[in-house]
PDB file of C-alpha atoms in Angstrom:
ATOM      1  CA  MET A  23      36.281 -63.731 -16.217  1.00 70.00           C
ATOM      2  CA  SER A  24      32.879 -62.287 -17.152  1.00 86.00           C
ATOM      3  CA  ALA A  25      34.321 -59.103 -18.686  1.00 91.00           C
ATOM      4  CA  VAL A  26      36.848 -61.147 -20.680  1.00 94.00           C
ATOM      5  CA  GLU A  27      34.188 -63.586 -21.854  1.00 93.00           C
ATOM      6  CA  ARG A  28      31.943 -60.735 -22.970  1.00 93.00           C
ATOM      7  CA  ALA A  29      34.809 -59.157 -24.901  1.00 94.00           C
ATOM      8  CA  LEU A  30      35.554 -62.468 -26.643  1.00 94.00           C
ATOM      9  CA  ALA A  31      31.863 -62.962 -27.438  1.00 93.00           C
ATOM     10  CA  ALA A  32      31.657 -59.454 -28.909  1.00 93.00           C
ATOM     11  CA  ALA A  33      34.739 -60.133 -31.032  1.00 93.00           C
ATOM     12  CA  SER A  34      33.260 -63.390 -32.303  1.00 92.00           C
ATOM     13  CA  ALA A  35      29.966 -61.676 -33.141  1.00 89.00           C
ATOM     14  CA  LEU A  36      31.698 -58.907 -35.106  1.00 88.00           C
ATOM     15  CA  ASP A  37      34.029 -61.260 -36.950  1.00 82.00           C
ATOM     16  CA  SER A  38      31.631 -64.125 -37.618  1.00 75.00           C
ATOM     17  CA  GLY A  39      34.276 -66.181 -39.389  1.00 75.00           C
ATOM     18  CA  ARG A  40      36.218 -66.744 -36.177  1.00 84.00           C
ATOM     19  CA  THR A  41      35.463 -67.813 -32.621  1.00 89.00           C
ATOM     20  CA  PHE A  42      37.621 -66.476 -29.823  1.00 90.00           C
ATOM     21  CA  THR A  43      38.188 -68.358 -26.561  1.00 91.00           C
ATOM     22  CA  THR A  44      40.626 -68.263 -23.676  1.00 92.00           C
ATOM     23  CA  THR A  45      41.560 -70.054 -20.445  1.00 93.00           C
ATOM     24  CA  PRO A  46      41.794 -68.918 -16.807  1.00 93.00           C
ATOM     25  CA  GLU A  47      45.573 -69.299 -17.030  1.00 94.00           C
ATOM     26  CA  LEU A  48      45.823 -66.921 -19.987  1.00 93.00           C
ATOM     27  CA  VAL A  49      43.539 -64.404 -18.310  1.00 93.00           C
ATOM     28  CA  ALA A  50      45.675 -64.554 -15.162  1.00 94.00           C
ATOM     29  CA  ALA A  51      48.788 -63.941 -17.256  1.00 93.00           C
ATOM     30  CA  SER A  52      47.133 -60.958 -18.955  1.00 93.00           C
ATOM     31  CA  PHE A  53      46.086 -59.418 -15.640  1.00 94.00           C
ATOM     32  CA  SER A  54      49.588 -60.062 -14.250  1.00 94.00           C
ATOM     33  CA  SER A  55      51.442 -58.691 -17.266  1.00 92.00           C
ATOM     34  CA  PRO A  56      53.165 -55.816 -15.398  1.00 90.00           C
ATOM     35  CA  ALA A  57      54.764 -58.305 -13.006  1.00 90.00           C
ATOM     36  CA  LEU A  58      55.732 -60.646 -15.859  1.00 91.00           C
ATOM     37  CA  LEU A  59      57.377 -57.939 -17.973  1.00 91.00           C
ATOM     38  CA  ARG A  60      61.152 -58.141 -18.410  1.00 92.00           C
ATOM     39  CA  VAL A  61      63.280 -55.512 -20.125  1.00 90.00           C
ATOM     40  CA  ASP A  62      66.754 -56.891 -20.877  1.00 90.00           C
ATOM     41  CA  GLY A  63      66.019 -59.560 -18.277  1.00 92.00           C
ATOM     42  CA  VAL A  64      65.140 -57.028 -15.558  1.00 91.00           C
ATOM     43  CA  PRO A  65      61.659 -56.991 -13.950  1.00 91.00           C
ATOM     44  CA  GLY A  66      59.610 -53.922 -14.724  1.00 85.00           C
ATOM     45  CA  THR A  67      58.781 -51.123 -12.315  1.00 86.00           C
ATOM     46  CA  GLN A  68      55.083 -50.938 -11.461  1.00 87.00           C
ATOM     47  CA  PHE A  69      55.042 -48.055  -8.972  1.00 91.00           C
ATOM     48  CA  ALA A  70      57.206 -45.009  -8.392  1.00 90.00           C
ATOM     49  CA  PRO A  71      58.818 -44.551  -4.944  1.00 90.00           C
ATOM     50  CA  ALA A  72      56.169 -42.080  -3.732  1.00 92.00           C
ATOM     51  CA  SER A  73      53.287 -44.348  -4.802  1.00 95.00           C
ATOM     52  CA  GLY A  74      51.796 -46.544  -2.110  1.00 95.00           C
ATOM     53  CA  TYR A  75      50.214 -46.540   1.331  1.00 97.00           C
ATOM     54  CA  PHE A  76      51.424 -44.065   3.941  1.00 97.00           C
ATOM     55  CA  GLN A  77      50.393 -43.895   7.578  1.00 97.00           C
ATOM     56  CA  CYS A  78      48.781 -40.714   8.866  1.00 98.00           C
ATOM     57  CA  GLU A  79      47.966 -39.679  12.429  1.00 96.00           C
ATOM     58  CA  ASP A  80      44.612 -41.442  12.401  1.00 95.00           C
ATOM     59  CA  GLY A  81      44.671 -43.839   9.444  1.00 96.00           C
ATOM     60  CA  TRP A  82      46.226 -44.517   6.074  1.00 98.00           C
ATOM     61  CA  ILE A  83      46.304 -42.850   2.685  1.00 98.00           C
ATOM     62  CA  ARG A  84      47.158 -44.277  -0.734  1.00 97.00           C
ATOM     63  CA  THR A  85      49.069 -42.147  -3.226  1.00 97.00           C
ATOM     64  CA  HIS A  86      49.650 -42.654  -6.947  1.00 94.00           C
ATOM     65  CA  ALA A  87      52.709 -40.680  -8.018  1.00 91.00           C
ATOM     66  CA  ASN A  88      53.823 -42.635 -11.107  1.00 90.00           C
ATOM     67  CA  TYR A  89      53.465 -39.517 -13.243  1.00 89.00           C
ATOM     68  CA  PRO A  90      55.982 -36.719 -12.614  1.00 89.00           C
ATOM     69  CA  HIS A  91      53.250 -34.066 -12.477  1.00 89.00           C
ATOM     70  CA  HIS A  92      51.424 -36.039  -9.787  1.00 92.00           C
ATOM     71  CA  ALA A  93      54.676 -36.513  -7.876  1.00 93.00           C
ATOM     72  CA  LEU A  94      55.331 -32.763  -8.026  1.00 93.00           C
ATOM     73  CA  ALA A  95      51.766 -32.072  -6.889  1.00 95.00           C
ATOM     74  CA  THR A  96      52.379 -34.379  -3.916  1.00 95.00           C
ATOM     75  CA  ALA A  97      55.592 -32.529  -3.092  1.00 95.00           C
ATOM     76  CA  ARG A  98      53.863 -29.159  -3.416  1.00 95.00           C
ATOM     77  CA  ALA A  99      50.996 -30.156  -1.124  1.00 96.00           C
ATOM     78  CA  LEU A 100      53.379 -31.400   1.559  1.00 96.00           C
ATOM     79  CA  ALA A 101      55.862 -28.501   1.263  1.00 95.00           C
ATOM     80  CA  ILE A 102      58.631 -30.828   0.076  1.00 94.00           C
ATOM     81  CA  PRO A 103      61.289 -29.137  -2.118  1.00 93.00           C
ATOM     82  CA  SER A 104      60.733 -30.129  -5.761  1.00 84.00           C
ATOM     83  CA  GLN A 105      64.339 -31.254  -6.218  1.00 86.00           C
ATOM     84  CA  ILE A 106      63.779 -33.993  -3.632  1.00 89.00           C
ATOM     85  CA  ALA A 107      61.058 -35.449  -5.862  1.00 81.00           C
ATOM     86  CA  ASP A 108      63.838 -36.515  -8.258  1.00 82.00           C
ATOM     87  CA  ASP A 109      65.482 -38.678  -5.588  1.00 81.00           C
ATOM     88  CA  GLY A 110      63.264 -41.735  -5.128  1.00 84.00           C
ATOM     89  CA  ALA A 111      64.371 -42.896  -1.677  1.00 90.00           C
ATOM     90  CA  ALA A 112      64.630 -39.391  -0.251  1.00 94.00           C
ATOM     91  CA  PHE A 113      61.243 -38.447  -1.690  1.00 94.00           C
ATOM     92  CA  ARG A 114      59.510 -41.458  -0.170  1.00 95.00           C
ATOM     93  CA  GLU A 115      61.102 -40.723   3.196  1.00 95.00           C
ATOM     94  CA  ALA A 116      59.963 -37.089   3.009  1.00 96.00           C
ATOM     95  CA  VAL A 117      56.411 -38.074   2.072  1.00 97.00           C
ATOM     96  CA  THR A 118      56.338 -40.633   4.899  1.00 97.00           C
ATOM     97  CA  SER A 119      57.444 -38.020   7.409  1.00 96.00           C
ATOM     98  CA  ALA A 120      55.052 -35.324   6.202  1.00 97.00           C
ATOM     99  CA  LEU A 121      51.971 -37.559   6.131  1.00 97.00           C
ATOM    100  CA  ALA A 122      52.713 -38.990   9.577  1.00 97.00           C
ATOM    101  CA  GLY A 123      51.906 -35.564  11.019  1.00 95.00           C
ATOM    102  CA  LEU A 124      48.550 -35.145   9.244  1.00 97.00           C
ATOM    103  CA  GLY A 125      45.102 -36.609   9.678  1.00 97.00           C
ATOM    104  CA  ALA A 126      44.096 -38.837   6.767  1.00 97.00           C
ATOM    105  CA  ALA A 127      41.110 -36.701   5.749  1.00 96.00           C
ATOM    106  CA  ASP A 128      43.188 -33.518   5.907  1.00 96.00           C
ATOM    107  CA  ALA A 129      45.983 -35.139   3.878  1.00 97.00           C
ATOM    108  CA  GLU A 130      43.498 -36.347   1.241  1.00 97.00           C
ATOM    109  CA  ARG A 131      42.044 -32.854   0.894  1.00 96.00           C
ATOM    110  CA  ARG A 132      45.437 -31.119   0.690  1.00 96.00           C
ATOM    111  CA  LEU A 133      46.856 -33.510  -1.859  1.00 97.00           C
ATOM    112  CA  ARG A 134      43.779 -33.470  -4.091  1.00 95.00           C
ATOM    113  CA  THR A 135      43.591 -29.682  -4.003  1.00 95.00           C
ATOM    114  CA  ALA A 136      47.204 -29.589  -5.202  1.00 95.00           C
ATOM    115  CA  GLY A 137      46.422 -31.942  -8.112  1.00 93.00           C
ATOM    116  CA  ALA A 138      47.706 -35.240  -6.708  1.00 95.00           C
ATOM    117  CA  ALA A 139      45.988 -38.614  -7.074  1.00 94.00           C
ATOM    118  CA  VAL A 140      45.161 -40.015  -3.635  1.00 96.00           C
ATOM    119  CA  ALA A 141      42.459 -41.561  -1.463  1.00 97.00           C
ATOM    120  CA  ARG A 142      42.461 -42.255   2.236  1.00 97.00           C
ATOM    121  CA  MET A 143      41.796 -45.816   3.258  1.00 97.00           C
ATOM    122  CA  ARG A 144      38.178 -46.487   4.196  1.00 97.00           C
ATOM    123  CA  THR A 145      36.351 -49.568   5.351  1.00 97.00           C
ATOM    124  CA  ARG A 146      33.671 -50.879   3.015  1.00 96.00           C
ATOM    125  CA  GLU A 147      30.994 -49.538   5.372  1.00 96.00           C
ATOM    126  CA  GLU A 148      32.596 -46.074   5.455  1.00 96.00           C
ATOM    127  CA  TRP A 149      32.681 -45.999   1.666  1.00 95.00           C
ATOM    128  CA  LEU A 150      29.051 -47.007   1.264  1.00 94.00           C
ATOM    129  CA  ASP A 151      27.979 -44.421   3.840  1.00 94.00           C
ATOM    130  CA  SER A 152      29.783 -41.592   2.011  1.00 94.00           C
ATOM    131  CA  SER A 153      28.201 -39.390  -0.656  1.00 92.00           C
ATOM    132  CA  GLU A 154      30.820 -40.446  -3.195  1.00 90.00           C
ATOM    133  CA  GLY A 155      30.238 -44.110  -2.391  1.00 90.00           C
ATOM    134  CA  ALA A 156      26.482 -43.725  -2.690  1.00 89.00           C
ATOM    135  CA  ALA A 157      26.877 -42.092  -6.114  1.00 87.00           C
ATOM    136  CA  ALA A 158      29.152 -44.897  -7.303  1.00 83.00           C
ATOM    137  CA  GLU A 159      26.635 -47.535  -6.236  1.00 80.00           C
ATOM    138  CA  GLU A 160      23.815 -46.039  -8.303  1.00 78.00           C
ATOM    139  CA  GLY A 161      22.966 -47.553 -11.667  1.00 70.00           C
ATOM    140  CA  THR A 162      25.168 -49.962 -13.625  1.00 75.00           C
ATOM    141  CA  TRP A 163      28.931 -49.874 -13.993  1.00 77.00           C
ATOM    142  CA  ILE A 164      28.624 -49.448 -17.756  1.00 80.00           C
ATOM    143  CA  ARG A 165      26.179 -47.108 -19.479  1.00 81.00           C
ATOM    144  CA  PHE A 166      25.332 -46.963 -23.179  1.00 81.00           C
ATOM    145  CA  ALA A 167      24.152 -43.790 -24.908  1.00 79.00           C
ATOM    146  CA  PRO A 168      22.523 -43.405 -28.360  1.00 67.00           C
ATOM    147  CA  SER A 169      24.539 -42.393 -31.408  1.00 63.00           C
ATOM    148  CA  SER A 170      22.450 -39.371 -32.423  1.00 53.00           C
ATOM    149  CA  GLY A 171      24.433 -36.660 -34.171  1.00 48.00           C
ATOM    150  CA  MET A 172      27.326 -38.983 -35.003  1.00 51.00           C
ATOM    151  CA  ARG A 173      28.372 -40.039 -38.461  1.00 55.00           C
ATOM    152  CA  GLY A 174      27.545 -43.629 -39.315  1.00 56.00           C
ATOM    153  CA  ALA A 175      30.064 -46.409 -39.037  1.00 56.00           C
ATOM    154  CA  ARG A 176      31.783 -47.862 -42.084  1.00 60.00           C
ATOM    155  CA  GLN A 177      29.981 -50.737 -43.723  1.00 60.00           C
ATOM    156  CA  GLU A 178      31.398 -54.243 -43.302  1.00 66.00           C
ATOM    157  CA  VAL A 179      33.791 -53.315 -40.504  1.00 73.00           C
ATOM    158  CA  ARG A 180      35.745 -56.333 -39.265  1.00 80.00           C
ATOM    159  CA  LEU A 181      38.399 -56.814 -36.619  1.00 86.00           C
ATOM    160  CA  GLU A 182      41.216 -56.804 -39.156  1.00 87.00           C
ATOM    161  CA  GLY A 183      41.753 -53.147 -39.916  1.00 85.00           C
ATOM    162  CA  LEU A 184      39.320 -51.774 -37.339  1.00 94.00           C
ATOM    163  CA  ARG A 185      40.631 -48.237 -36.807  1.00 95.00           C
ATOM    164  CA  VAL A 186      41.028 -47.258 -33.160  1.00 96.00           C
ATOM    165  CA  LEU A 187      42.274 -43.916 -31.834  1.00 96.00           C
ATOM    166  CA  ALA A 188      43.268 -44.139 -28.164  1.00 95.00           C
ATOM    167  CA  LEU A 189      43.686 -41.245 -25.770  1.00 93.00           C
ATOM    168  CA  THR A 190      44.112 -43.286 -22.638  1.00 90.00           C
ATOM    169  CA  ARG A 191      46.889 -44.256 -20.259  1.00 86.00           C
ATOM    170  CA  VAL A 192      47.881 -46.414 -17.275  1.00 87.00           C
ATOM    171  CA  VAL A 193      46.049 -49.790 -17.316  1.00 91.00           C
ATOM    172  CA  ALA A 194      42.295 -49.850 -18.012  1.00 91.00           C
ATOM    173  CA  GLY A 195      42.112 -48.106 -21.380  1.00 92.00           C
ATOM    174  CA  PRO A 196      45.434 -49.539 -22.605  1.00 94.00           C
ATOM    175  CA  ALA A 197      44.286 -53.052 -21.603  1.00 94.00           C
ATOM    176  CA  ALA A 198      41.303 -52.542 -23.907  1.00 95.00           C
ATOM    177  CA  THR A 199      43.363 -51.276 -26.833  1.00 95.00           C
ATOM    178  CA  ARG A 200      46.055 -53.952 -26.362  1.00 95.00           C
ATOM    179  CA  PHE A 201      43.304 -56.563 -26.622  1.00 95.00           C
ATOM    180  CA  LEU A 202      41.807 -54.943 -29.724  1.00 96.00           C
ATOM    181  CA  SER A 203      45.244 -54.758 -31.327  1.00 95.00           C
ATOM    182  CA  ALA A 204      45.843 -58.463 -30.619  1.00 93.00           C
ATOM    183  CA  LEU A 205      42.638 -59.202 -32.534  1.00 92.00           C
ATOM    184  CA  GLY A 206      43.898 -57.308 -35.579  1.00 92.00           C
ATOM    185  CA  ALA A 207      42.692 -53.754 -34.985  1.00 95.00           C
ATOM    186  CA  ASP A 208      44.853 -50.855 -36.152  1.00 96.00           C
ATOM    187  CA  VAL A 209      45.389 -48.889 -32.922  1.00 97.00           C
ATOM    188  CA  ILE A 210      47.050 -45.485 -32.676  1.00 96.00           C
ATOM    189  CA  ARG A 211      47.678 -44.177 -29.169  1.00 96.00           C
ATOM    190  CA  ILE A 212      48.225 -40.453 -28.593  1.00 94.00           C
ATOM    191  CA  ASP A 213      49.992 -39.270 -25.436  1.00 91.00           C
ATOM    192  CA  PRO A 214      50.687 -35.752 -24.160  1.00 88.00           C
ATOM    193  CA  ALA A 215      54.380 -35.084 -24.727  1.00 82.00           C
ATOM    194  CA  HIS A 216      54.679 -32.971 -21.572  1.00 83.00           C
ATOM    195  CA  LEU A 217      53.270 -35.666 -19.233  1.00 82.00           C
ATOM    196  CA  PRO A 218      55.531 -38.751 -19.379  1.00 82.00           C
ATOM    197  CA  GLU A 219      54.710 -42.016 -17.602  1.00 82.00           C
ATOM    198  CA  LEU A 220      56.720 -44.947 -16.287  1.00 82.00           C
ATOM    199  CA  ARG A 221      58.683 -46.535 -19.142  1.00 87.00           C
ATOM    200  CA  ASP A 222      57.852 -50.115 -18.171  1.00 88.00           C
ATOM    201  CA  GLN A 223      54.133 -49.439 -17.961  1.00 87.00           C
ATOM    202  CA  ARG A 224      54.190 -47.899 -21.407  1.00 87.00           C
ATOM    203  CA  ILE A 225      56.081 -50.864 -22.861  1.00 90.00           C
ATOM    204  CA  ASP A 226      53.719 -53.398 -21.309  1.00 90.00           C
ATOM    205  CA  PHE A 227      50.557 -51.869 -22.740  1.00 90.00           C
ATOM    206  CA  THR A 228      51.674 -50.853 -26.213  1.00 90.00           C
ATOM    207  CA  PHE A 229      52.427 -54.227 -27.786  1.00 88.00           C
ATOM    208  CA  GLY A 230      51.054 -54.055 -31.323  1.00 91.00           C
ATOM    209  CA  VAL A 231      49.991 -50.426 -30.840  1.00 94.00           C
ATOM    210  CA  ARG A 232      51.316 -47.488 -32.825  1.00 95.00           C
ATOM    211  CA  THR A 233      52.170 -44.556 -30.566  1.00 94.00           C
ATOM    212  CA  ALA A 234      52.679 -40.836 -30.987  1.00 93.00           C
ATOM    213  CA  GLU A 235      52.979 -37.759 -28.804  1.00 92.00           C
ATOM    214  CA  ALA A 236      50.888 -34.652 -29.328  1.00 92.00           C
ATOM    215  CA  ASP A 237      50.222 -31.431 -27.473  1.00 91.00           C
ATOM    216  CA  LEU A 238      46.514 -30.799 -28.028  1.00 89.00           C
ATOM    217  CA  ARG A 239      46.958 -27.259 -26.740  1.00 90.00           C
ATOM    218  CA  ASP A 240      48.627 -26.479 -30.083  1.00 92.00           C
ATOM    219  CA  PRO A 241      45.863 -25.673 -32.637  1.00 93.00           C
ATOM    220  CA  ALA A 242      47.815 -27.159 -35.553  1.00 95.00           C
ATOM    221  CA  VAL A 243      48.474 -30.393 -33.675  1.00 93.00           C
ATOM    222  CA  LEU A 244      44.870 -30.563 -32.500  1.00 92.00           C
ATOM    223  CA  ALA A 245      43.689 -30.253 -36.092  1.00 94.00           C
ATOM    224  CA  ARG A 246      45.789 -33.275 -37.089  1.00 94.00           C
ATOM    225  CA  VAL A 247      44.453 -35.345 -34.184  1.00 93.00           C
ATOM    226  CA  ARG A 248      40.903 -34.347 -35.121  1.00 93.00           C
ATOM    227  CA  ASP A 249      41.609 -35.694 -38.595  1.00 93.00           C
ATOM    228  CA  LEU A 250      42.737 -38.993 -37.057  1.00 93.00           C
ATOM    229  CA  ALA A 251      39.552 -39.167 -35.011  1.00 92.00           C
ATOM    230  CA  ALA A 252      37.434 -38.386 -38.073  1.00 91.00           C
ATOM    231  CA  GLY A 253      38.929 -41.392 -39.854  1.00 93.00           C
ATOM    232  CA  ALA A 254      38.667 -43.747 -36.885  1.00 94.00           C
ATOM    233  CA  ASP A 255      35.966 -46.313 -36.190  1.00 94.00           C
ATOM    234  CA  VAL A 256      36.482 -46.209 -32.422  1.00 95.00           C
ATOM    235  CA  LEU A 257      37.680 -43.494 -30.057  1.00 94.00           C
ATOM    236  CA  VAL A 258      38.843 -44.664 -26.615  1.00 94.00           C
ATOM    237  CA  CYS A 259      39.211 -42.002 -23.910  1.00 91.00           C
ATOM    238  CA  GLY A 260      40.457 -42.608 -20.383  1.00 86.00           C
ATOM    239  CA  TYR A 261      40.735 -39.128 -18.927  1.00 79.00           C
ATOM    240  CA  ARG A 262      38.590 -37.325 -16.371  1.00 72.00           C
ATOM    241  CA  THR A 263      35.177 -35.799 -17.073  1.00 65.00           C
ATOM    242  CA  GLY A 264      35.428 -33.006 -19.615  1.00 65.00           C
ATOM    243  CA  SER A 265      39.198 -33.205 -20.110  1.00 66.00           C
ATOM    244  CA  ILE A 266      38.882 -34.593 -23.658  1.00 69.00           C
ATOM    245  CA  ALA A 267      35.417 -33.350 -24.635  1.00 70.00           C
ATOM    246  CA  ARG A 268      36.657 -29.788 -25.034  1.00 78.00           C
ATOM    247  CA  PHE A 269      38.933 -30.840 -27.905  1.00 84.00           C
ATOM    248  CA  GLY A 270      36.034 -31.790 -30.171  1.00 83.00           C
ATOM    249  CA  LEU A 271      37.097 -35.316 -31.140  1.00 87.00           C
ATOM    250  CA  HIS A 272      34.416 -37.532 -32.670  1.00 86.00           C
ATOM    251  CA  ALA A 273      34.140 -41.086 -34.022  1.00 90.00           C
ATOM    252  CA  PRO A 274      31.174 -43.422 -34.709  1.00 91.00           C
ATOM    253  CA  VAL A 275      31.963 -45.390 -31.560  1.00 93.00           C
ATOM    254  CA  GLN A 276      33.191 -43.612 -28.455  1.00 91.00           C
ATOM    255  CA  VAL A 277      34.100 -45.339 -25.192  1.00 91.00           C
ATOM    256  CA  HIS A 278      34.871 -43.257 -22.120  1.00 90.00           C
ATOM    257  CA  LEU A 279      36.358 -44.322 -18.790  1.00 89.00           C
ATOM    258  CA  ASN A 280      36.266 -42.344 -15.539  1.00 88.00           C
ATOM    259  CA  ALA A 281      37.654 -43.846 -12.319  1.00 87.00           C
ATOM    260  CA  TRP A 282      34.946 -42.498 -10.001  1.00 88.00           C
ATOM    261  CA  GLY A 283      31.976 -42.585 -12.358  1.00 83.00           C
ATOM    262  CA  TRP A 284      30.204 -39.853 -14.277  1.00 84.00           C
ATOM    263  CA  GLU A 285      28.003 -38.549 -11.478  1.00 83.00           C
ATOM    264  CA  GLY A 286      28.578 -37.627  -7.852  1.00 85.00           C
ATOM    265  CA  PRO A 287      31.039 -35.451  -5.923  1.00 90.00           C
ATOM    266  CA  TRP A 288      34.153 -37.236  -7.190  1.00 90.00           C
ATOM    267  CA  LYS A 289      33.359 -37.306 -10.906  1.00 86.00           C
ATOM    268  CA  GLU A 290      36.209 -34.880 -11.684  1.00 86.00           C
ATOM    269  CA  GLU A 291      38.743 -36.374  -9.271  1.00 89.00           C
ATOM    270  CA  ARG A 292      41.850 -38.240 -10.383  1.00 88.00           C
ATOM    271  CA  GLY A 293      41.736 -41.963  -9.813  1.00 89.00           C
ATOM    272  CA  PHE A 294      43.685 -45.146 -10.458  1.00 92.00           C
ATOM    273  CA  ASP A 295      43.022 -48.784  -9.563  1.00 94.00           C
ATOM    274  CA  SER A 296      45.240 -48.752  -6.475  1.00 95.00           C
ATOM    275  CA  VAL A 297      43.678 -45.509  -5.234  1.00 96.00           C
ATOM    276  CA  VAL A 298      40.163 -46.853  -5.818  1.00 96.00           C
ATOM    277  CA  GLN A 299      41.043 -49.987  -3.830  1.00 96.00           C
ATOM    278  CA  SER A 300      42.000 -47.766  -0.909  1.00 97.00           C
ATOM    279  CA  ALA A 301      38.782 -45.741  -1.034  1.00 97.00           C
ATOM    280  CA  VAL A 302      36.229 -48.544  -1.457  1.00 96.00           C
ATOM    281  CA  GLY A 303      37.430 -50.856   1.320  1.00 97.00           C
ATOM    282  CA  ILE A 304      39.650 -53.348  -0.516  1.00 97.00           C
ATOM    283  CA  GLY A 305      42.813 -52.036   1.135  1.00 97.00           C
ATOM    284  CA  HIS A 306      41.250 -52.520   4.554  1.00 97.00           C
ATOM    285  CA  LEU A 307      39.790 -55.942   3.734  1.00 96.00           C
ATOM    286  CA  TYR A 308      43.153 -57.287   2.543  1.00 96.00           C
ATOM    287  CA  GLY A 309      45.164 -55.668   5.329  1.00 95.00           C
ATOM    288  CA  GLY A 310      47.260 -57.680   7.737  1.00 93.00           C
ATOM    289  CA  VAL A 311      50.490 -57.888   9.688  1.00 88.00           C
ATOM    290  CA  GLY A 312      53.341 -56.145   7.874  1.00 82.00           C
ATOM    291  CA  ALA A 313      57.097 -56.711   7.870  1.00 81.00           C
ATOM    292  CA  ASP A 314      57.485 -54.546  11.004  1.00 82.00           C
ATOM    293  CA  GLY A 315      54.915 -56.576  12.933  1.00 84.00           C
ATOM    294  CA  GLY A 316      52.241 -53.893  12.790  1.00 87.00           C
ATOM    295  CA  TRP A 317      48.993 -53.819  10.807  1.00 93.00           C
ATOM    296  CA  GLN A 318      49.254 -52.539   7.236  1.00 94.00           C
ATOM    297  CA  PRO A 319      46.751 -52.127   4.383  1.00 97.00           C
ATOM    298  CA  GLY A 320      46.760 -54.708   1.614  1.00 95.00           C
ATOM    299  CA  GLY A 321      45.360 -55.025  -1.870  1.00 94.00           C
ATOM    300  CA  LEU A 322      44.516 -57.311  -4.723  1.00 94.00           C
ATOM    301  CA  PRO A 323      47.504 -59.201  -6.181  1.00 92.00           C
ATOM    302  CA  VAL A 324      46.937 -57.474  -9.544  1.00 92.00           C
ATOM    303  CA  GLN A 325      45.207 -54.312 -10.753  1.00 92.00           C
ATOM    304  CA  ALA A 326      42.080 -56.364 -11.363  1.00 93.00           C
ATOM    305  CA  LEU A 327      39.682 -53.410 -11.381  1.00 93.00           C
ATOM    306  CA  ASP A 328      41.551 -51.775 -14.247  1.00 93.00           C
ATOM    307  CA  HIS A 329      42.011 -54.953 -16.273  1.00 94.00           C
ATOM    308  CA  ALA A 330      38.363 -55.984 -15.924  1.00 94.00           C
ATOM    309  CA  ALA A 331      37.250 -52.470 -16.845  1.00 93.00           C
ATOM    310  CA  GLY A 332      39.528 -52.617 -19.880  1.00 94.00           C
ATOM    311  CA  PHE A 333      37.931 -55.798 -21.185  1.00 95.00           C
ATOM    312  CA  GLY A 334      34.531 -54.274 -20.491  1.00 93.00           C
ATOM    313  CA  LEU A 335      35.521 -51.250 -22.579  1.00 93.00           C
ATOM    314  CA  ALA A 336      36.681 -53.503 -25.396  1.00 95.00           C
ATOM    315  CA  ALA A 337      33.456 -55.519 -25.290  1.00 95.00           C
ATOM    316  CA  ALA A 338      31.342 -52.370 -25.404  1.00 93.00           C
ATOM    317  CA  ALA A 339      33.358 -50.936 -28.284  1.00 94.00           C
ATOM    318  CA  LEU A 340      32.965 -54.083 -30.375  1.00 94.00           C
ATOM    319  CA  GLU A 341      29.253 -54.359 -29.612  1.00 92.00           C
ATOM    320  CA  LEU A 342      28.740 -50.738 -30.683  1.00 92.00           C
ATOM    321  CA  VAL A 343      30.729 -51.313 -33.890  1.00 92.00           C
ATOM    322  CA  THR A 344      28.404 -54.214 -34.655  1.00 89.00           C
ATOM    323  CA  ALA A 345      25.397 -51.989 -33.874  1.00 87.00           C
ATOM    324  CA  GLY A 346      26.637 -49.186 -36.123  1.00 86.00           C
ATOM    325  CA  GLY A 347      27.779 -46.646 -33.534  1.00 89.00           C
ATOM    326  CA  GLY A 348      27.128 -45.125 -30.138  1.00 89.00           C
ATOM    327  CA  ARG A 349      28.772 -44.076 -26.904  1.00 89.00           C
ATOM    328  CA  VAL A 350      29.538 -45.953 -23.716  1.00 88.00           C
ATOM    329  CA  TYR A 351      30.571 -44.658 -20.308  1.00 86.00           C
ATOM    330  CA  VAL A 352      32.382 -46.812 -17.726  1.00 84.00           C
TER     331      VAL A 352
END
């Protein structure tokens, strides 16, 4: 609740004419929104067939293959024909079989080298003893940076009409922009046309958000997106270290999210809530007896890490708008 409460307090401070509050029940519903979504009465799909825990020779590994390019990277790393990746049940069976013959550390290395998003399951102690875990434990989970070299924010900016440009996907960043949109912000989300995501996930996190597709590799398209950024009050980025910086997008307030932090050996690795849970010990902590009678990893009932980070992003963005600009890194 603390991240949500801070976001509401920041909204109230920016828009002094209103006070924003919530209840635990509403927060629970927000965090559970993917499970509550219905499209024509049908529950939404939260994970693709090749996303989930898989048993290796000496442990478990968690994959995140919701994006086709990550699914193809998984297939490539495991020498699975690409056409099988289009058949959900067959693909999951092939991934299960391939990973069963590999050690978890070897599988993690192979998949990451190929461009997949994975993490082997560790205990909490194993995570803290690792170099990547030690780097993640240093400092605070949110870091503010000064606004030197950035143009000043508009005067008298309020929630209604706050201009937000979002280059962020999955849950954390979109949770932040969905919240800002609900408060009255004008949010435009830009997605890469060549990297589609699950339909239901996109629907769930774009309520009240204007969306567009753009290939930033095209100079003409990049110029138009730079114009959007130049007119925005807030820029929200949820991609890995350096993946957006090279495009030269700037706004008075910039909030950046990176799954594994901005320092350490994993700062450029792909990461998602479910994969982070596997790496940091949550999967092991919540493990138990599975349907087949054997032990299986578990997890939080919702993607709480992403949702909490999203509200933290929103809080930081609003606080920086009130302050007149700056950058924040989560």
